Amino acid sequence: MGESEFDVVVIGGGSTGTAVARDCAMRGLRTLLLERDDIASATVGTCAGMISSGLKYRREPDIVRMCSREVVNLNRISRHIIMKVPILTPFFSLEEVGSSTDYVTSYANHAEERDVPEMLFLTPDAAVELEPKLNPDILASVYYEEFFIDPFRLCMLQAMDAMNHGAIVKTYCEVIDIETDDAGSVEGVVYYNRVTGAIEKARTKTIVNSAGPWAHKVAEFAGAKLELRLNKGAHVILDRRVVNVGLVLKALDNRWIYLVPHENTTLLGTTALDTWEDPDSLVASFDEIEYLLQSFEKHVPTIREARIIRTMAGVRPLVPQWNMPEEDVTRGYEVIDHETTDNVKGLVSFTGGKLVMCRIMAEDATDLIMKKLRRTTKCKTHEKPLPGNEDDVDIVALSKEYGVHMHALERMRARRGTEIVKILELTRDHPEWKTTICTCEPIIEAEIRYAIREEFPQTLNDLRRRLRLGTGPCQGTFCTYKAAGILADELDLSGDDFLVDILDFRAERWKGIRPSMRGEQLAQEELAQGMYACVGNLDQSDVDYDIKPWEEGT
Amino acid sequence: MNEDEAFEYAKTTLKEERITQYSPTEQEVVKSVESCINCGLCIQHCPVIAAVGVNRFSGPRSIAVQLSRSPPEFWSTADVVYLCTGCGTCKEVCPKNVNIPEVVNMIRSRIFDQRPDLVPKGLHIVREVLTKYNLAFEPWEDLEEKIESRDMRLERLGLPYIEDPKLSKADVIFYPGCQAEERSQEVREAAKVILDYFDVNFAVLDEMSCCGLPSVLMGDQDTASSLSKKLEKQVKSIEAKIVVTTCAGCTSNLSEIAERDGWGIPTVHVLEFLAEQIGFDRLKKTFSERADYSDVHVSVHDPCHLIKHTSRQVMEYALAILRSIPGVRVTESKAHDSCCGGGGLVAYHASDVANAVVKENLEAINETDAERIVTPCPLCTAQIESNLFKTGSSVEVDDLTVFIAQRLPRG
Amino acid sequence: MDFHTDLLVIGGGMAGLVAGTVATEKGLETVLLRKGQSATAYSSGAVDVIGYLPEASAPFISPEEGLTAIAGLYPLHPYSIVGYGEDVSPEQVVDTIISRTKTAIDWLKEHLSKTRTPLVGDFSSNIYPITILGTTKPTCLIQQTMYPADLEENEESTLLFAGIRGFPEFNSAAAAKTYLEDRVALSLPPRKVAHCEIRTTPFGETLNLSQIEIARHLDHNEGLEDFAAQLKDHTDRVGATHVAIPPILGLRNAVANQTKLKDLLSAHVFELLGFPPSVPGLRLQLALEGIFQESGGKMMVGHEAKSFKLKNGVVESVLAQAPKRAATISAKAFILASGKFIGGGLTGDENGIRETIFGLMTVTGSYHSAEDILPSKSTNRLAITPEGQPVYATGLTVDPNFRPIQEEGVEWAGNLFAAGSVLAGYNYSVEKSGLGVALTSGYSAALNVSDYVKEVSK
């Protein structure tokens, strides 16, 4: 096969795209993954990371079963990036208690396989003791346990594993056309390489369209039709853990929303608004923020005392079921074979799905492709561990051996698992790389350089996804310029690029900070302005800064 | 499972996940630390960083913005969080007055609870003494030897012996603190001399017990709580209007407990009592009555628990009192308000760090050419004294309470 | 213990300390409360007067040029306030503003010249020191240790950017490239530029180094000599005439160190402007505190103004809260120099912007009420632009005497004055005017307070 010929080209590097690339590569297909921005830069990058038991979809027992099984699979292959979160759901009326039986039962059906308890009923006193911030005016509450995963690491590790099995992963490559033959069958893709500025081609007879909220546009390139229901969801992120357990309860409009501890922050989410705007331009709105805060205020009266550090917003590519609220839309997924639906041979698309299902979605799609290619290798993605998950890691011993503080290693372990040793080894020749660059997480220089060398980031924002750079309370105020220097060093960037990197990352952080600006963040941003504008004079810099999609307009 | 079993199950999971709920006071501390903007001003002033560097002790900034964000990870801060001396300099310089010392105590309490194997061994020893004797120092086995030692000190220092009042009710409670009770007995005696001289109606506790600060500092909340309850009971039974102490740590800790548990009475250092209840006019007159004074050149060390945890004004009182004593010349050392390294229980497990911290103080003291250092805290006295001795310096260290008592008129 | 004084200053940054010193020099008994250090203490240590008009892109050649423009276009800018005395006719406004500002700047330079942190620079022109990013910014006064001598004038100069291994705040290669590319973009004459990395080990390691550690290390002879020896290898190698280092030349001995290095290296070493927490900012803070205390002022550190008593249109007293003690301080006059959001003078949430101690009326940069505004609506979509973020122009509006006013335009209290970043009507980050406004408003407020106290004492 020629250099630009592939068995399969996957479009979209989110949770599903990277899972597909991994499965295809593991089954011996010559695979190319094209992502127009960075891995996990779209929908999956703005979700809470819950790999849910499917509780919400109890009306679709097949989906509940699938979710439960996938939680087991994910725990098997990527335990190191998964956290268990105990959850409380308080009830305020007998009616609520009564109506809960059906989901309590369906939850119980599969609890054991995930190694979690069934839903347990607690007295109000017990609930308040577990979570003192809870409004004690409750009738009863139910306790259960769910799992959360780091979505960025999941996608990155799936991509890395795909590469380990021979796949080629290209970020910043935007597909601008799909070439078809006279019969309408797929022949190849045309893509714009945003880093080099070149237009490139790849030949293939099979394309998997996992472009999420852009999947319908990609399908159009091939002359196929794909309908989606696009729905915006926003989260508010609070600094540090302010609740001990996750709280799942009903919002002002009776939707289920949650407040969950997530690594070293707390997530409050989420909203649902059908959208037709450019997903890249969306930011959380004041209404969405107030909706979440006011909904929670009833149950956690002190919620506004917590420090809001930022917001995030993304678009769900739902299965196109209309005439019903977003909540009622199926969370199952569809694998669409366009040969059958549009007579376009060689194009497979997805609609719907949830983070927890990404592996099974990939399995189904890859099974379909293998069948079309008349190959028989079976799926192994549920068995083989993702990189880093091979073993446990002894933080205390590593700390002593390499002379790095335990907490920094513990946070690194949550991202890297066994890979942590490779990073620490870099410090043998370069002890100065043990220096802390991001003081909020923390992140040491060695991990930044490792990520730049091994995980193909182009910008500080890409580094943020890989390392959680700039995700703490200071939102990158202090690490932006330091990390920019390291990136400039590793990629041999010009002075202008160094400054543009700083401005780009400040812009990206500002995107999420601005909608919820208040309280402590006012002081934080005054400091950031004081540094980058007042001292650095970057507001007067004439470097080539590109206006971002969300910055356009008045 | 029934509801009780369910509760137990849930609690077990929380324990496994290393989640311990914040108490209401702790929630205030968490709220305070949420204000941190990562500016790093604290790093510039932290005495431990000045002594050993950010690489060894990542400092108050890291405690606020990094180490305290996720309780399940608190255990992994054990190689940093015990190096804090609790001086509170960070809190004082912080634009937001983030309460780092309390955050440190909170983190230590979780480590104590969940990973006692990571608590430095020296601290476990302190705990053993506390739980066994209700005191931070092992008491004398032989009371006669204790009295002998006391009398020797009194003689050396030229102080009279004032008997412990036998009152069960009084206006004032004198609380010496564990160190003055069992080790630096001269401090305890000196305070009684002073109170007696000014005809203060005071009582001492029947059974001396620790205020609990060492327990707070090592995160042993249970022992701290039982000690404070024990003390409260005794204090209330005496029905006093004020508690007076000679230890800086006790001053700030008792002020904290009294406010938190609603004792309803103030707890002050003897310096405050002298300045506010006796008054400077009377003090000045008193000292001037002593004709046989001698000249002495002193410098002062400000205990962190007074200036940073209570109020800077307390040491303003100290200076004013000293300046009203004839013959006393005071030269302020440029490190007068710099931590001596004796706090935070650091000396119990990382004496190299504690002794590195005090170096700056010693250098500054030498620059003043003073003959004596006075400080109103037995811990600071001990820390500075032992380190001065090691450098071969001839400067002597006095507890300020003793210094004042020595200069009261006789008879 | 409660007590009484002539003037109580709330806030211990540039504005408060300058105000307190000027008042003490005028014979007032002055006490200053400070709950924490703030922006002044970690600033870059340069004193900006006025670099740009808000939203403009051409820097002013001199503070004088800038003040003239400000006075014309922004009559309620804190700089403009001094132009509204009773005895100032409309034609004299601009001159009054310029002369008062110049007086304040001269006052500051003169006072600091006697400390370890002397300033250089002149009211007659802005200068463009280099920052640790390699960019430049206009400012009026810099610390002597930042003075680049004849770097610009000397056509044969070779500039060496010297970084320090394990010190992450300064990347000498990136800064050198940025500096060069800037010069090309501005069509400035080319310059020979090099970069290097040296090692200094305050605690035996080359990692996690902070500005303060290195500065303290260089305050000691061995530290400085080792630093010089390493630099010399590089300056000799590239023939450097000038060396740009991060702001770590020393905490106490920076000026002396600069001279020593000049002798040892035969090259002029100067500090770049750094990011917080910057050592030059700390030097400036300590120097100002020293000046205040030496003039006879009394500082109450660790005290927060928690509440107040108002009677008959004057503030009677303020409750100063220490960690576990409190004191009621009564005074004839009060100056509020409590800072903006960092300092805590202002606070804001979805219900509006509030002044935290007295509950004074707050306004936006365009003098509408800020009491109900949503902070996020007072921001720009773009993060870093010459327009800045309007929310940082909110604060207090004052009368010509620097007394905060109420809605009707009347002063809130006859004896309450305000200075520094708690004032509205300017955005220091984009104008480059922070310490300048603090200096002049503090200076002017103190003069007014002094007149007021003398008046009421009759």
Coordinates of N, CA, C and O in Angstrom, one line a residue, chain C residues 234-351:
Chain C
H234 N 30.4 34.0 29.7 CA 29.6 34.3 28.5 C 29.8 35.7 28.0 O 29.8 35.9 26.8
T235 N 30.0 36.7 28.9 CA 30.1 38.0 28.3 C 31.4 38.1 27.5 O 31.5 38.8 26.5
D236 N 32.5 37.4 28.0 CA 33.7 37.4 27.3 C 33.5 36.7 25.9 O 34.0 37.2 24.9
R237 N 32.8 35.6 26.0 CA 32.7 34.8 24.8 C 32.0 35.6 23.7 O 32.3 35.5 22.5
V238 N 30.9 36.3 24.0 CA 30.1 37.0 23.0 C 30.5 38.5 22.9 O 30.0 39.2 22.0
G239 N 31.4 39.0 23.7 CA 31.8 40.4 23.7 C 30.6 41.3 24.1 O 30.4 42.3 23.5
A240 N 29.9 40.8 25.1 CA 28.7 41.6 25.5 C 29.1 42.9 26.2 O 30.0 42.9 27.0
T241 N 28.4 44.0 25.8 CA 28.6 45.2 26.5 C 27.5 45.5 27.5 O 27.6 46.2 28.5
H242 N 26.3 44.8 27.3 CA 25.2 44.9 28.2 C 24.6 43.5 28.5 O 24.6 42.7 27.6
V243 N 24.2 43.3 29.7 CA 23.7 42.0 30.1 C 22.3 42.2 30.7 O 22.2 43.0 31.7
A244 N 21.3 41.6 30.2 CA 19.9 41.7 30.7 C 19.7 40.4 31.6 O 19.8 39.3 31.1
I245 N 19.4 40.6 32.8 CA 19.1 39.5 33.7 C 17.7 39.6 34.3 O 17.2 40.7 34.3
P246 N 17.1 38.5 34.7 CA 15.8 38.7 35.4 C 16.0 39.5 36.7 O 17.2 39.7 37.2
P247 N 14.9 40.0 37.3 CA 15.1 40.9 38.4 C 15.5 40.2 39.7 O 14.7 40.1 40.7
I248 N 16.7 39.8 39.8 CA 17.2 39.0 41.0 C 18.5 39.6 41.5 O 19.2 38.8 42.2
L249 N 18.8 40.8 41.2 CA 20.1 41.3 41.6 C 20.4 41.4 43.0 O 21.5 41.6 43.5
G250 N 19.3 41.3 43.8 CA 19.5 41.3 45.3 C 18.3 42.0 45.9 O 17.6 42.7 45.3
L251 N 18.1 41.7 47.2 CA 17.0 42.3 47.9 C 17.5 43.6 48.6 O 16.9 44.7 48.5
R252 N 18.6 43.5 49.3 CA 19.2 44.6 50.0 C 20.3 45.3 49.2 O 20.5 46.5 49.3
N253 N 21.1 44.5 48.5 CA 22.3 45.0 47.9 C 22.3 45.1 46.4 O 23.3 45.1 45.8
A254 N 21.1 45.3 45.9 CA 21.0 45.2 44.4 C 21.8 46.3 43.7 O 22.6 46.1 42.8
V255 N 21.8 47.6 44.3 CA 22.5 48.7 43.6 C 24.0 48.4 43.7 O 24.7 48.5 42.7
A256 N 24.4 48.0 44.9 CA 25.9 47.8 45.1 C 26.3 46.6 44.2 O 27.4 46.6 43.6
N257 N 25.4 45.6 44.1 CA 25.8 44.4 43.2 C 25.9 44.8 41.8 O 26.8 44.3 41.1
Q258 N 25.1 45.8 41.3 CA 25.1 46.2 39.9 C 26.5 46.8 39.7 O 27.1 46.6 38.6
T259 N 26.9 47.6 40.6 CA 28.2 48.3 40.5 C 29.4 47.2 40.5 O 30.3 47.3 39.7
K260 N 29.3 46.3 41.4 CA 30.3 45.3 41.5 C 30.4 44.5 40.2 O 31.5 44.2 39.7
L261 N 29.2 44.1 39.6 CA 29.2 43.4 38.4 C 29.8 44.1 37.3 O 30.5 43.6 36.4
K262 N 29.6 45.4 37.2 CA 30.1 46.3 36.2 C 31.6 46.2 36.2 O 32.3 46.1 35.2
D263 N 32.2 46.3 37.4 CA 33.6 46.2 37.6 C 34.1 44.9 37.2 O 35.1 44.7 36.4
L264 N 33.5 43.8 37.6 CA 34.0 42.5 37.4 C 33.8 42.1 35.9 O 34.7 41.3 35.4
L265 N 32.8 42.5 35.2 CA 32.5 42.0 33.9 C 32.9 43.0 32.8 O 32.9 42.6 31.6
S266 N 33.1 44.3 33.1 CA 33.2 45.3 32.1 C 32.0 45.3 31.2 O 32.2 45.6 30.0
A267 N 30.9 45.0 31.7 CA 29.6 45.1 30.9 C 28.6 45.6 31.9 O 28.7 45.4 33.1
H268 N 27.6 46.3 31.3 CA 26.6 46.9 32.2 C 25.4 45.9 32.3 O 24.8 45.5 31.4
V269 N 25.2 45.5 33.6 CA 24.2 44.5 33.9 C 22.9 45.3 34.3 O 23.0 46.2 35.2
F270 N 21.8 44.9 33.8 CA 20.6 45.5 34.3 C 19.5 44.5 34.4 O 19.5 43.5 33.7
E271 N 18.5 44.8 35.2 CA 17.4 43.9 35.4 C 16.3 44.1 34.5 O 16.0 45.3 34.1
L272 N 15.6 43.0 34.1 CA 14.4 43.1 33.2 C 13.2 43.3 34.2 O 13.3 43.0 35.4
L273 N 12.1 43.8 33.6 CA 10.9 43.9 34.4 C 10.3 42.5 34.5 O 10.1 41.8 33.5
G274 N 9.9 42.1 35.7 CA 9.5 40.8 35.9 C 8.0 40.7 36.4 O 7.4 41.7 36.7
F275 N 7.6 39.4 36.4 CA 6.2 39.2 36.8 C 6.1 38.9 38.3 O 7.1 38.6 38.9
P276 N 4.9 39.0 38.8 CA 4.8 38.7 40.3 C 5.2 37.3 40.7 O 5.0 36.4 39.8
P277 N 5.6 37.1 41.9 CA 6.0 38.1 42.9 C 7.4 38.7 42.6 O 8.3 37.9 42.8
S278 N 7.5 39.9 42.2 CA 8.7 40.4 41.7 C 9.5 41.0 42.8 O 9.0 41.8 43.6
V279 N 10.8 40.7 42.9 CA 11.7 41.3 43.9 C 11.8 42.8 43.9 O 11.7 43.4 44.9
P280 N 11.9 43.4 42.7 CA 11.9 44.9 42.7 C 10.6 45.5 43.3 O 10.6 46.6 44.0
G281 N 9.5 44.8 43.2 CA 8.3 45.3 43.8 C 8.4 45.3 45.3 O 8.0 46.2 46.0
L282 N 9.0 44.2 45.8 CA 9.2 44.1 47.2 C 10.2 45.1 47.7 O 9.9 45.7 48.8
R283 N 11.2 45.4 46.9 CA 12.1 46.5 47.3 C 11.4 47.8 47.5 O 11.6 48.5 48.4
L284 N 10.6 48.1 46.5 CA 9.8 49.3 46.5 C 8.9 49.4 47.7 O 8.9 50.4 48.4
Q285 N 8.2 48.3 48.0 CA 7.3 48.3 49.1 C 8.1 48.5 50.4 O 7.7 49.3 51.2
L286 N 9.2 47.8 50.6 CA 10.0 48.0 51.8 C 10.5 49.4 51.9 O 10.6 49.9 53.0
A287 N 11.0 49.9 50.8 CA 11.6 51.3 50.8 C 10.5 52.3 51.3 O 10.7 53.2 52.1
L288 N 9.3 52.1 50.7 CA 8.2 53.1 51.0 C 7.8 52.9 52.5 O 7.6 53.9 53.2
E289 N 7.8 51.7 53.0 CA 7.5 51.5 54.4 C 8.5 52.2 55.3 O 8.2 52.8 56.3
G290 N 9.8 52.0 54.9 CA 10.9 52.6 55.7 C 10.7 54.2 55.7 O 10.8 54.8 56.8
I291 N 10.4 54.7 54.5 CA 10.2 56.2 54.5 C 9.1 56.6 55.4 O 9.2 57.6 56.1
F292 N 8.0 55.9 55.3 CA 6.9 56.3 56.1 C 7.2 56.3 57.6 O 6.9 57.2 58.4
Q293 N 7.9 55.2 58.0 CA 8.1 55.0 59.4 C 9.2 56.0 59.9 O 9.1 56.6 61.0
E294 N 10.1 56.3 59.0 CA 11.2 57.3 59.4 C 10.6 58.7 59.5 O 11.1 59.5 60.3
S295 N 9.6 58.9 58.8 CA 9.0 60.3 58.9 C 8.2 60.4 60.1 O 7.7 61.5 60.5
G296 N 8.0 59.3 60.9 CA 7.3 59.4 62.1 C 5.9 58.7 62.1 O 5.2 58.7 63.0
G297 N 5.6 58.1 60.9 CA 4.3 57.4 60.8 C 4.3 56.1 61.5 O 5.3 55.5 61.7
K298 N 3.1 55.7 62.0 CA 3.0 54.4 62.7 C 2.2 53.4 61.9 O 1.2 53.7 61.4
M299 N 2.8 52.2 61.7 CA 2.1 51.2 60.9 C 1.5 50.2 61.8 O 2.2 49.7 62.7
M300 N 0.3 49.8 61.5 CA -0.3 48.7 62.2 C -0.5 47.6 61.2 O -1.5 47.6 60.5
V301 N 0.4 46.7 61.3 CA 0.4 45.6 60.3 C -0.6 44.5 60.8 O -0.8 44.3 62.0
G302 N -1.2 43.8 59.8 CA -2.1 42.7 60.2 C -3.4 43.2 60.7 O -4.1 42.5 61.4
H303 N -3.8 44.4 60.4 CA -5.1 45.0 60.9 C -6.0 45.3 59.7 O -5.5 45.9 58.8
E304 N -7.2 44.9 59.8 CA -8.2 45.1 58.8 C -9.2 46.1 59.3 O -9.7 46.0 60.4
A305 N -9.6 47.1 58.4 CA -10.7 48.0 58.8 C -12.0 47.3 58.6 O -12.4 46.9 57.5
K306 N -12.7 47.0 59.7 CA -13.8 46.1 59.6 C -15.2 46.9 59.6 O -16.1 46.5 59.0
S307 N -15.2 48.0 60.4 CA -16.4 48.7 60.5 C -16.1 50.1 60.9 O -15.0 50.5 61.2
F308 N -17.1 51.0 60.9 CA -16.8 52.4 61.2 C -18.0 53.0 61.9 O -19.1 52.5 61.9
K309 N -17.8 54.2 62.4 CA -18.9 55.0 63.0 C -18.9 56.4 62.4 O -17.9 57.1 62.3
L310 N -20.1 56.7 61.9 CA -20.3 58.0 61.2 C -21.1 58.9 62.1 O -22.1 58.4 62.7
K311 N -20.8 60.1 62.3 CA -21.6 61.0 63.1 C -21.5 62.4 62.5 O -20.4 63.0 62.3
N312 N -22.7 63.0 62.3 CA -22.7 64.4 61.8 C -21.9 64.6 60.6 O -21.2 65.6 60.4
G313 N -22.0 63.6 59.7 CA -21.3 63.8 58.4 C -19.8 63.6 58.4 O -19.2 63.9 57.4
V314 N -19.3 63.2 59.5 CA -17.9 62.8 59.5 C -17.7 61.4 60.1 O -18.5 61.0 60.9
V315 N -16.6 60.8 59.6 CA -16.3 59.5 60.2 C -15.6 59.7 61.5 O -14.7 60.4 61.7
E316 N -16.2 59.1 62.5 CA -15.7 59.2 63.9 C -14.5 58.3 64.2 O -13.5 58.6 64.7
S317 N -14.8 57.0 63.8 CA -13.8 56.0 64.1 C -13.9 54.8 63.2 O -15.0 54.6 62.6
V318 N -12.9 54.0 63.2 CA -12.8 52.8 62.4 C -12.4 51.7 63.4 O -11.5 51.8 64.2
L319 N -13.1 50.5 63.2 CA -12.6 49.4 64.0 C -11.6 48.6 63.3 O -11.8 48.2 62.1
A320 N -10.4 48.5 63.9 CA -9.3 47.8 63.2 C -9.2 46.4 63.8 O -8.9 46.3 65.0
Q321 N -9.4 45.4 63.0 CA -9.4 44.0 63.5 C -8.1 43.3 63.2 O -7.7 43.2 62.0
A322 N -7.4 42.9 64.3 CA -6.3 42.0 64.1 C -6.8 40.6 64.2 O -7.9 40.4 64.5
P323 N -5.9 39.5 64.0 CA -6.5 38.2 64.1 C -7.3 37.9 65.3 O -8.4 37.3 65.1
K324 N -6.9 38.3 66.5 CA -7.7 37.9 67.7 C -8.0 39.1 68.5 O -8.5 38.9 69.7
R325 N -7.6 40.3 68.1 CA -7.9 41.5 68.9 C -8.4 42.6 68.0 O -8.2 42.5 66.8
A326 N -9.0 43.6 68.6 CA -9.5 44.7 67.8 C -9.2 46.0 68.6 O -9.1 46.0 69.8
A327 N -9.1 47.0 67.8 CA -8.9 48.4 68.4 C -9.8 49.3 67.7 O -9.9 49.3 66.5
T328 N -10.4 50.2 68.4 CA -11.2 51.3 67.8 C -10.3 52.5 67.6 O -9.7 53.0 68.6
I329 N -10.1 53.0 66.4 CA -9.2 54.1 66.2 C -10.1 55.3 65.7 O -10.7 55.2 64.7
S330 N -10.0 56.3 66.5 CA -10.7 57.5 66.1 C -9.7 58.5 65.5 O -8.6 58.6 66.0
A331 N -10.1 59.3 64.5 CA -9.2 60.2 63.9 C -10.0 61.4 63.4 O -11.2 61.4 63.2
K332 N -9.2 62.5 63.1 CA -9.8 63.7 62.5 C -10.1 63.4 61.0 O -11.1 64.0 60.5
A333 N -9.3 62.7 60.4 CA -9.5 62.4 59.0 C -9.1 61.0 58.6 O -8.3 60.4 59.3
F334 N -9.6 60.5 57.5 CA -9.3 59.2 57.0 C -9.0 59.2 55.6 O -9.7 59.9 54.8
I335 N -8.0 58.3 55.2 CA -7.8 58.2 53.7 C -8.0 56.7 53.4 O -7.4 55.8 54.0
L336 N -8.8 56.4 52.4 CA -9.1 55.1 52.0 C -8.2 54.7 50.8 O -8.4 55.3 49.7
A337 N -7.2 53.9 51.0 CA -6.3 53.5 49.9 C -6.3 52.0 49.9 O -5.2 51.4 49.9
S338 N -7.5 51.4 49.8 CA -7.6 50.0 50.0 C -7.5 49.1 48.8 O -7.6 47.9 48.9
G339 N -7.2 49.7 47.6 CA -6.9 48.9 46.5 C -8.2 48.5 45.7 O -9.3 48.9 46.1
K340 N -8.0 47.7 44.6 CA -9.1 47.3 43.8 C -9.6 45.9 44.2 O -9.8 45.7 45.4
F341 N -9.6 45.0 43.3 CA -10.1 43.7 43.6 C -9.0 42.9 44.3 O -9.3 42.1 45.2
I342 N -7.8 43.0 43.9 CA -6.7 42.3 44.5 C -6.5 42.8 45.9 O -6.4 42.0 46.8
G343 N -6.5 44.1 46.1 CA -6.3 44.6 47.5 C -7.5 44.4 48.3 O -7.5 44.4 49.5
G344 N -8.7 44.2 47.7 CA -9.9 44.0 48.5 C -10.7 45.3 48.7 O -11.7 45.2 49.5
G345 N -10.3 46.4 48.2 CA -11.1 47.6 48.4 C -12.4 47.5 47.7 O -13.4 48.1 48.1
L346 N -12.4 46.8 46.6 CA -13.7 46.5 45.9 C -13.9 45.0 45.8 O -13.0 44.2 45.8
T347 N -15.2 44.7 45.7 CA -15.6 43.3 45.5 C -16.8 43.3 44.6 O -17.5 44.2 44.5
G348 N -17.0 42.2 43.9 CA -18.1 42.1 42.9 C -18.6 40.7 42.7 O -17.9 39.8 42.8
D349 N -19.9 40.7 42.5 CA -20.5 39.4 42.1 C -21.7 39.7 41.2 O -21.8 40.8 40.7
E350 N -22.5 38.7 41.0 CA -23.6 39.0 40.0 C -24.6 40.1 40.4 O -25.4 40.5 39.7
N351 N -24.4 40.5 41.7 CA -25.3 41.6 42.1 C -24.7 43.0 42.0 O -25.3 44.0 42.5

